[in-house]
mmCIF file with all atom_site columns, C-alpha atoms in Angstrom:
data_model
loop_
_atom_site.group_PDB
_atom_site.id
_atom_site.type_symbol
_atom_site.label_atom_id
_atom_site.label_alt_id
_atom_site.label_comp_id
_atom_site.label_asym_id
_atom_site.label_entity_id
_atom_site.label_seq_id
_atom_site.pdbx_PDB_ins_code
_atom_site.Cartn_x
_atom_site.Cartn_y
_atom_site.Cartn_z
_atom_site.occupancy
_atom_site.B_iso_or_equiv
_atom_site.pdbx_formal_charge
_atom_site.auth_seq_id
_atom_site.auth_comp_id
_atom_site.auth_asym_id
_atom_site.auth_atom_id
_atom_site.pdbx_PDB_model_num
ATOM 1  C CA . MET A 1 1  ? 2.669   7.260   2.127   1.00 0.00 ? 1  MET A CA 1
ATOM 2  C CA . TYR A 1 2  ? -1.137  7.163   3.360   1.00 0.00 ? 2  TYR A CA 1
ATOM 3  C CA . ASP A 1 3  ? -1.896  10.054  0.847   1.00 0.00 ? 3  ASP A CA 1
ATOM 4  C CA . ARG A 1 4  ? 0.083   8.204   -2.052  1.00 0.00 ? 4  ARG A CA 1
ATOM 5  C CA . LEU A 1 5  ? -2.136  4.884   -1.314  1.00 0.00 ? 5  LEU A CA 1
ATOM 6  C CA . VAL A 1 6  ? -5.235  6.978   -1.421  1.00 0.00 ? 6  VAL A CA 1
ATOM 7  C CA . ALA A 1 7  ? -4.132  8.810   -4.822  1.00 0.00 ? 7  ALA A CA 1
ATOM 8  C CA . LEU A 1 8  ? -3.356  5.108   -5.849  1.00 0.00 ? 8  LEU A CA 1
ATOM 9  C CA . LEU A 1 9  ? -6.733  3.663   -5.021  1.00 0.00 ? 9  LEU A CA 1
ATOM 10 C CA . VAL A 1 10 ? -8.903  6.612   -6.288  1.00 0.00 ? 10 VAL A CA 1
ATOM 11 C CA . GLU A 1 11 ? -6.860  7.455   -9.379  1.00 0.00 ? 11 GLU A CA 1
ATOM 12 C CA . GLU A 1 12 ? -5.715  4.273   -10.632 1.00 0.00 ? 12 GLU A CA 1
ATOM 13 C CA . PHE A 1 13 ? -7.914  1.822   -9.366  1.00 0.00 ? 13 PHE A CA 1
ATOM 14 C CA . GLY A 1 14 ? -11.148 3.469   -9.341  1.00 0.00 ? 14 GLY A CA 1
ATOM 15 C CA . ILE A 1 15 ? -12.288 3.036   -5.840  1.00 0.00 ? 15 ILE A CA 1
ATOM 16 C CA . ASP A 1 16 ? -14.917 5.952   -4.268  1.00 0.00 ? 16 ASP A CA 1
ATOM 17 C CA . ALA A 1 17 ? -12.881 8.367   -2.475  1.00 0.00 ? 17 ALA A CA 1
ATOM 18 C CA . ASP A 1 18 ? -15.575 8.623   0.274   1.00 0.00 ? 18 ASP A CA 1
ATOM 19 C CA . CYS A 1 19 ? -14.760 5.071   1.266   1.00 0.00 ? 19 CYS A CA 1
ATOM 20 C CA . VAL A 1 20 ? -10.964 5.531   1.586   1.00 0.00 ? 20 VAL A CA 1
ATOM 21 C CA . ARG A 1 21 ? -10.465 5.897   4.935   1.00 0.00 ? 21 ARG A CA 1
ATOM 22 C CA . PRO A 1 22 ? -7.522  4.846   7.445   1.00 0.00 ? 22 PRO A CA 1
ATOM 23 C CA . PRO A 1 23 ? -9.435  2.155   9.295   1.00 0.00 ? 23 PRO A CA 1
ATOM 24 C CA . ALA A 1 24 ? -11.169 0.622   5.771   1.00 0.00 ? 24 ALA A CA 1
ATOM 25 C CA . THR A 1 25 ? -9.308  -2.901  4.962   1.00 0.00 ? 25 THR A CA 1
ATOM 26 C CA . VAL A 1 26 ? -8.441  -3.800  1.814   1.00 0.00 ? 26 VAL A CA 1
ATOM 27 C CA . ARG A 1 27 ? -11.370 -6.374  1.872   1.00 0.00 ? 27 ARG A CA 1
ATOM 28 C CA . ASP A 1 28 ? -13.727 -3.285  2.638   1.00 0.00 ? 28 ASP A CA 1
ATOM 29 C CA . LEU A 1 29 ? -12.694 -1.532  -0.485  1.00 0.00 ? 29 LEU A CA 1
ATOM 30 C CA . GLU A 1 30 ? -13.320 -4.460  -2.453  1.00 0.00 ? 30 GLU A CA 1
ATOM 31 C CA . VAL A 1 31 ? -9.812  -4.752  -3.371  1.00 0.00 ? 31 VAL A CA 1
ATOM 32 C CA . GLY A 1 32 ? -8.546  -8.444  -4.340  1.00 0.00 ? 32 GLY A CA 1
ATOM 33 C CA . SER A 1 33 ? -5.035  -9.841  -3.516  1.00 0.00 ? 33 SER A CA 1
ATOM 34 C CA . LEU A 1 34 ? -4.103  -8.987  -7.247  1.00 0.00 ? 34 LEU A CA 1
ATOM 35 C CA . MET A 1 35 ? -4.586  -5.515  -6.909  1.00 0.00 ? 35 MET A CA 1
ATOM 36 C CA . LEU A 1 36 ? -2.974  -5.534  -3.734  1.00 0.00 ? 36 LEU A CA 1
ATOM 37 C CA . ALA A 1 37 ? -0.125  -7.118  -5.346  1.00 0.00 ? 37 ALA A CA 1
ATOM 38 C CA . GLU A 1 38 ? -0.256  -4.188  -7.935  1.00 0.00 ? 38 GLU A CA 1
ATOM 39 C CA . ILE A 1 39 ? -0.022  -1.494  -5.504  1.00 0.00 ? 39 ILE A CA 1
ATOM 40 C CA . ALA A 1 40 ? 2.846   -2.940  -3.627  1.00 0.00 ? 40 ALA A CA 1
ATOM 41 C CA . VAL A 1 41 ? 4.500   -3.262  -7.002  1.00 0.00 ? 41 VAL A CA 1
ATOM 42 C CA . ILE A 1 42 ? 4.136   0.285   -7.897  1.00 0.00 ? 42 ILE A CA 1
ATOM 43 C CA . VAL A 1 43 ? 5.055   1.334   -4.602  1.00 0.00 ? 43 VAL A CA 1
ATOM 44 C CA . SER A 1 44 ? 8.287   -0.639  -4.960  1.00 0.00 ? 44 SER A CA 1
ATOM 45 C CA . GLU A 1 45 ? 8.930   0.863   -8.330  1.00 0.00 ? 45 GLU A CA 1
ATOM 46 C CA . GLU A 1 46 ? 8.181   4.753   -6.910  1.00 0.00 ? 46 GLU A CA 1
ATOM 47 C CA . THR A 1 47 ? 10.308  4.173   -3.797  1.00 0.00 ? 47 THR A CA 1
ATOM 48 C CA . GLY A 1 48 ? 13.245  1.707   -5.170  1.00 0.00 ? 48 GLY A CA 1
ATOM 49 C CA . VAL A 1 49 ? 12.693  -0.741  -2.240  1.00 0.00 ? 49 VAL A CA 1
ATOM 50 C CA . ARG A 1 50 ? 12.222  -4.186  -3.623  1.00 0.00 ? 50 ARG A CA 1
ATOM 51 C CA . PHE A 1 51 ? 9.015   -6.060  -3.316  1.00 0.00 ? 51 PHE A CA 1
ATOM 52 C CA . ASP A 1 52 ? 10.379  -8.624  -1.147  1.00 0.00 ? 52 ASP A CA 1
ATOM 53 C CA . ASP A 1 53 ? 11.335  -5.993  1.402   1.00 0.00 ? 53 ASP A CA 1
ATOM 54 C CA . LEU A 1 54 ? 7.562   -5.419  2.200   1.00 0.00 ? 54 LEU A CA 1
ATOM 55 C CA . ASP A 1 55 ? 6.053   -6.629  5.264   1.00 0.00 ? 55 ASP A CA 1
ATOM 56 C CA . SER A 1 56 ? 4.814   -10.226 4.313   1.00 0.00 ? 56 SER A CA 1
ATOM 57 C CA . GLY A 1 57 ? 2.173   -9.938  6.652   1.00 0.00 ? 57 GLY A CA 1
ATOM 58 C CA . LEU A 1 58 ? -0.151  -7.674  4.107   1.00 0.00 ? 58 LEU A CA 1
ATOM 59 C CA . SER A 1 59 ? -3.509  -9.377  3.535   1.00 0.00 ? 59 SER A CA 1
ATOM 60 C CA . LEU A 1 60 ? -6.729  -8.455  2.470   1.00 0.00 ? 60 LEU A CA 1
ATOM 61 C CA . ASP A 1 61 ? -7.815  -7.590  6.455   1.00 0.00 ? 61 ASP A CA 1
ATOM 62 C CA . SER A 1 62 ? -5.047  -4.873  6.303   1.00 0.00 ? 62 SER A CA 1
ATOM 63 C CA . THR A 1 63 ? -6.441  -1.246  7.009   1.00 0.00 ? 63 THR A CA 1
ATOM 64 C CA . LEU A 1 64 ? -5.376  1.639   4.758   1.00 0.00 ? 64 LEU A CA 1
ATOM 65 C CA . GLU A 1 65 ? -3.325  2.642   7.682   1.00 0.00 ? 65 GLU A CA 1
ATOM 66 C CA . GLY A 1 66 ? -1.796  -0.655  8.477   1.00 0.00 ? 66 GLY A CA 1
ATOM 67 C CA . LEU A 1 67 ? -0.441  -0.883  4.688   1.00 0.00 ? 67 LEU A CA 1
ATOM 68 C CA . ALA A 1 68 ? 0.693   2.554   4.647   1.00 0.00 ? 68 ALA A CA 1
ATOM 69 C CA . ALA A 1 69 ? 2.926   1.869   7.780   1.00 0.00 ? 69 ALA A CA 1
ATOM 70 C CA . ALA A 1 70 ? 4.150   -1.204  6.314   1.00 0.00 ? 70 ALA A CA 1
ATOM 71 C CA . PHE A 1 71 ? 5.151   0.251   3.321   1.00 0.00 ? 71 PHE A CA 1
ATOM 72 C CA . LYS A 1 72 ? 6.770   3.407   5.065   1.00 0.00 ? 72 LYS A CA 1
ATOM 73 C CA . ALA A 1 73 ? 8.578   0.831   7.236   1.00 0.00 ? 73 ALA A CA 1
ATOM 74 C CA . ALA A 1 74 ? 9.837   -0.981  4.350   1.00 0.00 ? 74 ALA A CA 1
ATOM 75 C CA . VAL A 1 75 ? 11.029  1.971   2.599   1.00 0.00 ? 75 VAL A CA 1
ATOM 76 C CA . ALA A 1 76 ? 12.886  3.228   6.151   1.00 0.00 ? 76 ALA A CA 1
ATOM 77 C CA . ARG A 1 77 ? 14.572  -0.337  6.253   1.00 0.00 ? 77 ARG A CA 1
ATOM 78 C CA . GLY A 1 78 ? 15.804  0.218   2.650   1.00 0.00 ? 78 GLY A CA 1
ATOM 79 C CA . VAL A 1 79 ? 17.032  3.324   3.199   1.00 0.00 ? 79 VAL A CA 1
ATOM 80 C CA . GLU A 1 80 ? 18.602  2.199   6.163   1.00 0.00 ? 80 GLU A CA 1
ATOM 81 C CA . THR A 1 81 ? 20.342  -0.550  4.308   1.00 0.00 ? 81 THR A CA 1
ATOM 82 C CA . ALA A 1 82 ? 21.490  2.054   1.504   1.00 0.00 ? 82 ALA A CA 1
ATOM 83 C CA . THR A 1 83 ? 23.324  3.925   4.224   1.00 0.00 ? 83 THR A CA 1
ATOM 84 C CA . ALA A 1 84 ? 24.810  1.408   6.229   1.00 0.00 ? 84 ALA A CA 1
#
């Protein structure tokens, strides 16, 4: 999931690849709340996980590593729900 976030940030949103590192925060990358919401929607569309299943703790102070973990956990919960 981290690699997908990096690709989105660099390819879709034009963030400098040299700045995209696991400990970088959303704020460090000058990503606003609207862009963060757009990323969440893209991940939701690609994975089939509903947007409201994503961790509500996501913020501009979230690290990329934290975002990847939150998205990955939401996908895992979605898979568990689908197979239960």
